[in-house]
């Protein structure tokens, strides 16, 4: 998915959240006229997103470059982003006057409300877009491939939540089955196109119907004149005879 398309989708989701908030009218805004209330929430939710999203990239960098935990860095981002947004909202509520705004109890409450809404939206967006709202090293147990590189384009065809480590691609009729450790998905496409969309991931086509990632190969075994690769997820992949020499050269077959 291109960044332009991702941005458009995120803005659509954020606008939808603003509409929901406008319909609910929390924090005393329900008394506002309906159209004004909708506009109020949509505009300020969008402005908050445009302030917070760039700061969130800095928070992810901070998490990766230091020992600051992910949610610690994101909380810091929320605290920073919440201040200018609270000032904008407070300025409007205060009759477009700065006098008496910053150090009032009302401003402190407004700031806490903005932070709370921001945290809720962050959780929603992280669940909807888990690949976009996480650090490159956010892999749970820390095992697996180096994800300092972006995920291959093939992931744009896979459902959200599909494991980040693709082990093999296999042809089934007119489909390509994408294999991960404990999950697989069928995609209607040609194997050659799927391999091209794996981009920078190291791997080889070992058979006319199979492509295998380098990190997936556990061992190899010989059956009569034929070879088979044993993958880390227990799959056995046939090796075409004209590929044996190349796989021996790179050490997949010994």
CSV table of N, CA and C in Angstrom, one decimal, residues 99-232:
chain,number,residue,atom,x,y,z
A,99,UNK,N,-5.9,35.5,27.6
A,99,UNK,CA,-5.9,35.9,29.0
A,99,UNK,C,-6.6,35.0,29.9
A,100,UNK,N,-5.9,34.5,30.9
A,100,UNK,CA,-6.4,33.7,31.9
A,100,UNK,C,-6.6,32.2,31.4
A,101,UNK,N,-6.0,31.9,30.3
A,101,UNK,CA,-6.3,30.5,29.8
A,101,UNK,C,-5.4,29.4,30.3
A,102,UNK,N,-4.1,29.7,30.3
A,102,UNK,CA,-3.1,28.6,30.5
A,102,UNK,C,-3.1,28.0,31.9
A,103,UNK,N,-3.3,28.9,32.9
A,103,UNK,CA,-3.1,28.4,34.3
A,103,UNK,C,-4.4,28.3,35.1
A,104,UNK,N,-5.5,28.1,34.3
A,104,UNK,CA,-6.8,27.9,35.0
A,104,UNK,C,-7.0,26.4,35.2
A,105,UNK,N,-7.9,26.1,36.2
A,105,UNK,CA,-8.3,24.7,36.4
A,105,UNK,C,-9.0,24.2,35.2
A,106,UNK,N,-9.8,25.0,34.5
A,106,UNK,CA,-10.5,24.5,33.3
A,106,UNK,C,-9.5,24.1,32.2
A,107,UNK,N,-8.4,24.8,32.1
A,107,UNK,CA,-7.4,24.3,31.0
A,107,UNK,C,-6.8,23.0,31.4
A,108,UNK,N,-6.5,22.8,32.7
A,108,UNK,CA,-5.9,21.6,33.2
A,108,UNK,C,-6.9,20.4,32.9
A,109,UNK,N,-8.2,20.6,33.1
A,109,UNK,CA,-9.2,19.6,32.8
A,109,UNK,C,-9.2,19.3,31.3
A,110,UNK,N,-9.2,20.4,30.5
A,110,UNK,CA,-9.3,20.3,29.1
A,110,UNK,C,-8.1,19.5,28.6
A,111,UNK,N,-6.9,19.7,29.1
A,111,UNK,CA,-5.7,19.0,28.7
A,111,UNK,C,-5.8,17.6,29.0
A,112,UNK,N,-6.3,17.2,30.2
A,112,UNK,CA,-6.5,15.8,30.5
A,112,UNK,C,-7.5,15.1,29.6
A,113,UNK,N,-8.6,15.8,29.2
A,113,UNK,CA,-9.5,15.3,28.3
A,113,UNK,C,-8.9,15.0,26.9
A,114,UNK,N,-8.1,16.0,26.5
A,114,UNK,CA,-7.5,15.8,25.2
A,114,UNK,C,-6.5,14.6,25.2
A,115,UNK,N,-5.8,14.5,26.3
A,115,UNK,CA,-4.9,13.3,26.4
A,115,UNK,C,-5.6,12.0,26.4
A,116,UNK,N,-6.7,12.0,27.2
A,116,UNK,CA,-7.6,10.8,27.2
A,116,UNK,C,-8.1,10.4,25.8
A,117,UNK,N,-8.6,11.4,25.1
A,117,UNK,CA,-9.1,11.1,23.8
A,117,UNK,C,-8.0,10.6,22.8
A,118,UNK,N,-6.8,11.3,23.0
A,118,UNK,CA,-5.7,10.9,22.1
A,118,UNK,C,-5.3,9.5,22.4
A,119,UNK,N,-5.3,9.1,23.7
A,119,UNK,CA,-4.9,7.7,24.0
A,119,UNK,C,-5.9,6.7,23.4
A,120,UNK,N,-7.1,7.0,23.5
A,120,UNK,CA,-8.1,6.1,23.0
A,120,UNK,C,-8.0,6.0,21.5
A,121,UNK,N,-7.8,7.1,20.8
A,121,UNK,CA,-7.6,7.0,19.3
A,121,UNK,C,-6.3,6.3,19.0
A,122,UNK,N,-5.3,6.5,19.7
A,122,UNK,CA,-4.0,5.7,19.5
A,122,UNK,C,-4.2,4.2,19.6
A,123,UNK,N,-5.0,3.8,20.6
A,123,UNK,CA,-5.3,2.4,20.7
A,123,UNK,C,-6.1,1.8,19.5
A,124,UNK,N,-7.1,2.6,19.1
A,124,UNK,CA,-7.9,2.2,18.0
A,124,UNK,C,-7.1,2.1,16.7
A,125,UNK,N,-6.2,3.1,16.4
A,125,UNK,CA,-5.4,3.1,15.2
A,125,UNK,C,-4.4,2.0,15.3
A,126,UNK,N,-3.8,1.7,16.4
A,126,UNK,CA,-2.8,0.6,16.5
A,126,UNK,C,-3.5,-0.7,16.2
A,127,UNK,N,-4.7,-0.9,16.7
A,127,UNK,CA,-5.4,-2.2,16.4
A,127,UNK,C,-5.8,-2.3,14.9
A,128,UNK,N,-6.2,-1.2,14.3
A,128,UNK,CA,-6.7,-1.2,12.9
A,128,UNK,C,-5.5,-1.3,12.0
A,129,UNK,N,-4.4,-0.7,12.3
A,129,UNK,CA,-3.2,-0.6,11.5
A,129,UNK,C,-2.0,-1.0,12.3
A,130,UNK,N,-1.9,-2.3,12.6
A,130,UNK,CA,-0.8,-2.8,13.5
A,130,UNK,C,0.6,-2.6,12.9
A,131,UNK,N,0.7,-2.7,11.5
A,131,UNK,CA,2.0,-2.6,10.9
A,131,UNK,C,2.5,-1.2,10.8
A,132,UNK,N,1.6,-0.2,10.7
A,132,UNK,CA,1.9,1.2,10.6
A,132,UNK,C,2.2,1.8,12.0
A,133,UNK,N,1.5,1.3,13.0
A,133,UNK,CA,1.6,1.9,14.3
A,133,UNK,C,2.4,1.1,15.3
A,134,UNK,N,3.6,0.8,14.9
A,134,UNK,CA,4.5,0.1,15.8
A,134,UNK,C,6.0,0.4,15.3
A,135,UNK,N,6.9,0.0,16.2
A,135,UNK,CA,8.3,0.2,15.8
A,135,UNK,C,8.7,-1.0,15.0
A,136,UNK,N,9.8,-0.7,14.3
A,136,UNK,CA,10.3,-1.8,13.4
A,136,UNK,C,10.8,-3.0,14.2
A,137,UNK,N,11.1,-2.8,15.5
A,137,UNK,CA,11.6,-3.9,16.3
A,137,UNK,C,10.5,-4.5,17.2
A,138,UNK,N,9.3,-4.1,17.0
A,138,UNK,CA,8.2,-4.5,17.9
A,138,UNK,C,7.7,-5.9,17.5
A,139,UNK,N,8.4,-6.9,17.9
A,139,UNK,CA,8.0,-8.2,17.5
A,139,UNK,C,7.7,-9.2,18.6
A,140,UNK,N,7.3,-8.7,19.7
A,140,UNK,CA,6.9,-9.5,20.8
A,140,UNK,C,8.2,-10.1,21.5
A,141,UNK,N,8.6,-11.3,21.2
A,141,UNK,CA,9.7,-11.9,21.8
A,141,UNK,C,11.1,-11.5,21.3
A,142,UNK,N,11.1,-10.6,20.3
A,142,UNK,CA,12.3,-10.1,19.7
A,142,UNK,C,13.0,-11.0,18.8
A,143,UNK,N,12.4,-12.2,18.5
A,143,UNK,CA,13.0,-13.1,17.6
A,143,UNK,C,12.4,-12.8,16.2
A,144,UNK,N,13.1,-13.4,15.2
A,144,UNK,CA,12.6,-13.3,13.8
A,144,UNK,C,13.5,-12.5,13.0
A,145,UNK,N,13.1,-12.1,11.8
A,145,UNK,CA,14.0,-11.4,10.8
A,145,UNK,C,14.2,-10.0,11.2
A,146,UNK,N,15.2,-9.3,10.6
A,146,UNK,CA,15.5,-7.9,10.8
A,146,UNK,C,14.4,-7.1,10.0
A,147,UNK,N,13.5,-6.4,10.8
A,147,UNK,CA,12.5,-5.6,10.2
A,147,UNK,C,12.8,-4.2,10.1
A,148,UNK,N,14.1,-3.8,10.1
A,148,UNK,CA,14.5,-2.5,9.9
A,148,UNK,C,14.1,-2.1,8.4
A,149,UNK,N,14.0,-3.1,7.6
A,149,UNK,CA,13.5,-2.8,6.2
A,149,UNK,C,12.0,-2.9,6.2
A,150,UNK,N,11.3,-2.2,5.3
A,150,UNK,CA,9.9,-2.3,5.2
A,150,UNK,C,9.4,-3.7,4.8
A,151,UNK,N,8.2,-4.1,5.2
A,151,UNK,CA,7.7,-5.4,4.8
A,151,UNK,C,7.5,-5.4,3.3
A,152,UNK,N,7.7,-6.6,2.6
A,152,UNK,CA,7.5,-6.7,1.2
A,152,UNK,C,6.1,-6.3,0.7
A,153,UNK,N,6.0,-5.9,-0.6
A,153,UNK,CA,4.7,-5.5,-1.1
A,153,UNK,C,3.7,-6.5,-1.1
A,154,UNK,N,4.1,-7.8,-1.0
A,154,UNK,CA,3.1,-8.9,-1.0
A,154,UNK,C,2.2,-8.8,0.2
A,155,UNK,N,2.7,-8.2,1.3
A,155,UNK,CA,1.9,-8.1,2.6
A,155,UNK,C,0.7,-7.2,2.4
A,156,UNK,N,0.7,-6.3,1.4
A,156,UNK,CA,-0.5,-5.5,1.1
A,156,UNK,C,-1.7,-6.3,0.6
A,157,UNK,N,-1.4,-7.6,0.1
A,157,UNK,CA,-2.5,-8.5,-0.3
A,157,UNK,C,-3.0,-9.4,0.8
A,158,UNK,N,-2.3,-9.4,1.9
A,158,UNK,CA,-2.6,-10.3,3.0
A,158,UNK,C,-3.5,-9.6,4.1
A,159,UNK,N,-4.3,-10.4,4.8
A,159,UNK,CA,-5.1,-9.8,5.8
A,159,UNK,C,-4.3,-9.3,7.0
A,160,UNK,N,-4.9,-8.3,7.7
A,160,UNK,CA,-4.2,-7.7,8.9
A,160,UNK,C,-4.0,-8.9,9.9
A,161,UNK,N,-2.9,-8.8,10.5
A,161,UNK,CA,-2.6,-9.9,11.5
A,161,UNK,C,-1.8,-11.1,11.0
A,162,UNK,N,-1.6,-11.1,9.6
A,162,UNK,CA,-0.8,-12.2,9.1
A,162,UNK,C,0.6,-12.1,9.6
A,163,UNK,N,1.3,-13.2,10.0
A,163,UNK,CA,2.6,-13.1,10.6
A,163,UNK,C,3.6,-12.4,9.7
A,164,UNK,N,4.6,-11.7,10.3
A,164,UNK,CA,5.5,-11.0,9.5
A,164,UNK,C,6.6,-11.8,8.8
A,165,UNK,N,6.7,-13.1,9.1
A,165,UNK,CA,7.7,-13.9,8.5
A,165,UNK,C,7.1,-14.9,7.5
A,166,UNK,N,7.2,-14.6,6.2
A,166,UNK,CA,6.8,-15.5,5.2
A,166,UNK,C,7.9,-16.6,4.9
A,167,UNK,N,7.5,-17.8,5.0
A,167,UNK,CA,8.5,-18.9,4.9
A,167,UNK,C,8.6,-19.4,3.4
A,168,UNK,N,7.4,-19.5,2.8
A,168,UNK,CA,7.4,-20.1,1.4
A,168,UNK,C,6.2,-19.7,0.7
A,169,UNK,N,6.3,-19.8,-0.6
A,169,UNK,CA,5.2,-19.6,-1.5
A,169,UNK,C,5.0,-20.8,-2.4
A,170,UNK,N,3.8,-21.4,-2.5
A,170,UNK,CA,3.5,-22.6,-3.2
A,170,UNK,C,2.3,-22.4,-4.1
A,171,UNK,N,2.4,-23.0,-5.3
A,171,UNK,CA,1.3,-22.9,-6.3
A,171,UNK,C,0.2,-24.0,-6.0
A,172,UNK,N,-1.0,-23.6,-6.0
A,172,UNK,CA,-2.1,-24.5,-5.9
A,172,UNK,C,-3.2,-24.1,-6.9
A,173,UNK,N,-3.3,-24.8,-8.0
A,173,UNK,CA,-4.2,-24.5,-9.1
A,173,UNK,C,-3.8,-23.1,-9.7
A,174,UNK,N,-4.7,-22.1,-9.6
A,174,UNK,CA,-4.4,-20.8,-10.1
A,174,UNK,C,-4.0,-19.8,-9.0
A,175,UNK,N,-3.8,-20.4,-7.8
A,175,UNK,CA,-3.5,-19.6,-6.6
A,175,UNK,C,-2.1,-19.8,-6.1
A,176,UNK,N,-1.7,-18.8,-5.3
A,176,UNK,CA,-0.4,-19.0,-4.6
A,176,UNK,C,-0.8,-19.0,-3.1
A,177,UNK,N,-0.3,-20.1,-2.4
A,177,UNK,CA,-0.5,-20.2,-1.0
A,177,UNK,C,0.7,-19.6,-0.3
A,178,UNK,N,0.5,-18.6,0.6
A,178,UNK,CA,1.6,-18.0,1.3
A,178,UNK,C,1.7,-18.7,2.7
A,179,UNK,N,2.8,-19.3,3.0
A,179,UNK,CA,3.0,-20.0,4.2
A,179,UNK,C,3.8,-19.2,5.2
A,180,UNK,N,3.3,-19.2,6.4
A,180,UNK,CA,4.0,-18.7,7.6
A,180,UNK,C,4.1,-19.8,8.6
A,181,UNK,N,4.6,-19.5,9.8
A,181,UNK,CA,4.8,-20.6,10.8
A,181,UNK,C,3.6,-21.4,11.1
A,182,UNK,N,2.5,-20.7,11.5
A,182,UNK,CA,1.3,-21.4,11.9
A,182,UNK,C,0.1,-20.9,11.1
A,183,UNK,N,0.3,-20.4,9.9
A,183,UNK,CA,-0.8,-19.8,9.2
A,183,UNK,C,-0.5,-19.8,7.7
A,184,UNK,N,-1.5,-19.9,6.9
A,184,UNK,CA,-1.3,-19.7,5.4
A,184,UNK,C,-2.5,-19.0,4.8
A,185,UNK,N,-2.3,-18.4,3.7
A,185,UNK,CA,-3.4,-17.7,3.0
A,185,UNK,C,-3.2,-17.9,1.5
A,186,UNK,N,-4.4,-18.0,0.8
A,186,UNK,CA,-4.4,-18.2,-0.6
A,186,UNK,C,-4.6,-16.8,-1.3
A,187,UNK,N,-3.8,-16.6,-2.4
A,187,UNK,CA,-3.9,-15.4,-3.1
A,187,UNK,C,-4.0,-15.7,-4.6
A,188,UNK,N,-5.0,-15.1,-5.3
A,188,UNK,CA,-5.2,-15.3,-6.7
A,188,UNK,C,-4.2,-14.5,-7.5
A,189,UNK,N,-3.1,-15.2,-7.8
A,189,UNK,CA,-2.0,-14.5,-8.6
A,189,UNK,C,-1.0,-15.6,-9.1
A,190,UNK,N,-0.1,-15.1,-9.9
A,190,UNK,CA,0.9,-16.0,-10.4
A,190,UNK,C,2.1,-16.1,-9.5
A,191,UNK,N,2.8,-17.2,-9.4
A,191,UNK,CA,3.9,-17.3,-8.5
A,191,UNK,C,5.0,-16.3,-8.9
A,192,UNK,N,5.3,-16.1,-10.1
A,192,UNK,CA,6.3,-15.1,-10.5
A,192,UNK,C,6.0,-13.7,-10.0
A,193,UNK,N,4.7,-13.3,-10.1
A,193,UNK,CA,4.4,-12.0,-9.5
A,193,UNK,C,4.5,-12.0,-8.0
A,194,UNK,N,4.2,-13.1,-7.3
A,194,UNK,CA,4.3,-13.1,-5.9
A,194,UNK,C,5.8,-13.0,-5.5
A,195,UNK,N,6.6,-13.7,-6.2
A,195,UNK,CA,8.1,-13.6,-5.9
A,195,UNK,C,8.6,-12.2,-6.1
A,196,UNK,N,8.2,-11.5,-7.2
A,196,UNK,CA,8.6,-10.2,-7.4
A,196,UNK,C,8.2,-9.3,-6.2
A,197,UNK,N,7.0,-9.5,-5.7
A,197,UNK,CA,6.6,-8.7,-4.6
A,197,UNK,C,7.2,-9.0,-3.2
A,198,UNK,N,8.0,-10.1,-3.2
A,198,UNK,CA,8.8,-10.4,-2.0
A,198,UNK,C,10.1,-9.5,-1.9
A,199,UNK,N,10.4,-8.8,-2.9
A,199,UNK,CA,11.4,-7.8,-3.0
A,199,UNK,C,12.7,-8.1,-2.3
A,200,UNK,N,13.0,-7.5,-1.2
A,200,UNK,CA,14.4,-7.6,-0.6
A,200,UNK,C,14.5,-8.8,0.3
A,201,UNK,N,13.5,-9.7,0.4
A,201,UNK,CA,13.6,-10.9,1.2
A,201,UNK,C,14.5,-11.9,0.5
A,202,UNK,N,15.5,-12.4,1.2
A,202,UNK,CA,16.4,-13.4,0.6
A,202,UNK,C,15.6,-14.7,0.4
A,203,UNK,N,15.7,-15.3,-0.8
A,203,UNK,CA,15.0,-16.6,-1.0
A,203,UNK,C,15.3,-17.0,-2.5
A,204,UNK,N,14.8,-18.2,-2.8
A,204,UNK,CA,15.1,-18.8,-4.1
A,204,UNK,C,13.9,-19.6,-4.5
A,205,UNK,N,13.6,-19.6,-5.8
A,205,UNK,CA,12.6,-20.5,-6.4
A,205,UNK,C,13.3,-21.8,-6.6
A,206,UNK,N,12.9,-22.8,-5.8
A,206,UNK,CA,13.5,-24.1,-5.8
A,206,UNK,C,12.8,-25.2,-6.7
A,207,UNK,N,11.7,-24.8,-7.2
A,207,UNK,CA,10.8,-25.7,-8.0
A,207,UNK,C,9.9,-24.8,-8.8
A,208,UNK,N,9.4,-25.3,-9.9
A,208,UNK,CA,8.5,-24.4,-10.7
A,208,UNK,C,7.2,-24.0,-9.9
A,209,UNK,N,6.9,-24.7,-8.8
A,209,UNK,CA,5.8,-24.4,-8.0
A,209,UNK,C,6.1,-23.9,-6.6
A,210,UNK,N,7.4,-23.7,-6.3
A,210,UNK,CA,7.8,-23.3,-5.0
A,210,UNK,C,8.9,-22.2,-4.9
A,211,UNK,N,8.7,-21.3,-4.0
A,211,UNK,CA,9.7,-20.3,-3.6
A,211,UNK,C,9.9,-20.4,-2.1
A,212,UNK,N,11.1,-20.4,-1.7
A,212,UNK,CA,11.4,-20.6,-0.2
A,212,UNK,C,12.3,-19.5,0.3
A,213,UNK,N,12.0,-18.9,1.4
A,213,UNK,CA,12.8,-17.9,2.1
A,213,UNK,C,14.1,-18.6,2.7
A,214,UNK,N,15.2,-17.9,2.6
A,214,UNK,CA,16.4,-18.5,3.1
A,214,UNK,C,16.3,-18.8,4.6
A,215,UNK,N,15.7,-18.0,5.4
A,215,UNK,CA,15.6,-18.2,6.8
A,215,UNK,C,14.7,-19.4,7.2
A,216,UNK,N,13.9,-19.9,6.2
A,216,UNK,CA,13.0,-20.9,6.5
A,216,UNK,C,13.6,-22.3,6.4
A,217,UNK,N,14.8,-22.4,5.8
A,217,UNK,CA,15.4,-23.7,5.5
A,217,UNK,C,16.0,-24.3,6.8
A,218,UNK,N,15.5,-25.4,7.2
A,218,UNK,CA,16.1,-26.1,8.4
A,218,UNK,C,17.1,-27.1,8.0
A,219,UNK,N,16.8,-27.9,7.0
A,219,UNK,CA,17.7,-28.9,6.5
A,219,UNK,C,17.3,-29.4,5.1
A,220,UNK,N,18.0,-30.4,4.6
A,220,UNK,CA,17.6,-31.0,3.3
A,220,UNK,C,17.8,-32.5,3.4
A,221,UNK,N,17.0,-33.2,2.7
A,221,UNK,CA,17.2,-34.7,2.7
A,221,UNK,C,17.0,-35.2,1.3
A,222,UNK,N,17.7,-36.4,1.0
A,222,UNK,CA,17.6,-36.9,-0.3
A,222,UNK,C,16.8,-38.2,-0.3
A,223,UNK,N,15.9,-38.3,-1.3
A,223,UNK,CA,15.1,-39.5,-1.5
A,223,UNK,C,15.4,-40.0,-2.9
A,224,UNK,N,16.1,-41.1,-3.0
A,224,UNK,CA,16.6,-41.6,-4.3
A,224,UNK,C,17.4,-40.6,-5.0
A,225,UNK,N,16.9,-40.1,-6.1
A,225,UNK,CA,17.6,-39.1,-6.9
A,225,UNK,C,17.1,-37.7,-6.7
A,226,UNK,N,16.1,-37.6,-5.8
A,226,UNK,CA,15.5,-36.3,-5.6
A,226,UNK,C,15.8,-35.7,-4.2
A,227,UNK,N,15.8,-34.4,-4.1
A,227,UNK,CA,16.0,-33.7,-2.9
A,227,UNK,C,14.8,-33.0,-2.4
A,228,UNK,N,14.7,-32.9,-1.1
A,228,UNK,CA,13.5,-32.1,-0.5
A,228,UNK,C,14.1,-31.2,0.6
A,229,UNK,N,13.6,-30.0,0.7
A,229,UNK,CA,14.0,-29.1,1.8
A,229,UNK,C,13.0,-29.2,2.9
A,230,UNK,N,13.5,-29.3,4.1
A,230,UNK,CA,12.7,-29.3,5.3
A,230,UNK,C,12.7,-27.9,5.9
A,231,UNK,N,11.5,-27.3,6.1
A,231,UNK,CA,11.4,-25.9,6.6
A,231,UNK,C,11.2,-25.9,8.1
A,232,UNK,N,11.3,-24.8,8.6
A,232,UNK,CA,11.2,-24.6,10.1
A,232,UNK,C,9.7,-24.8,10.6
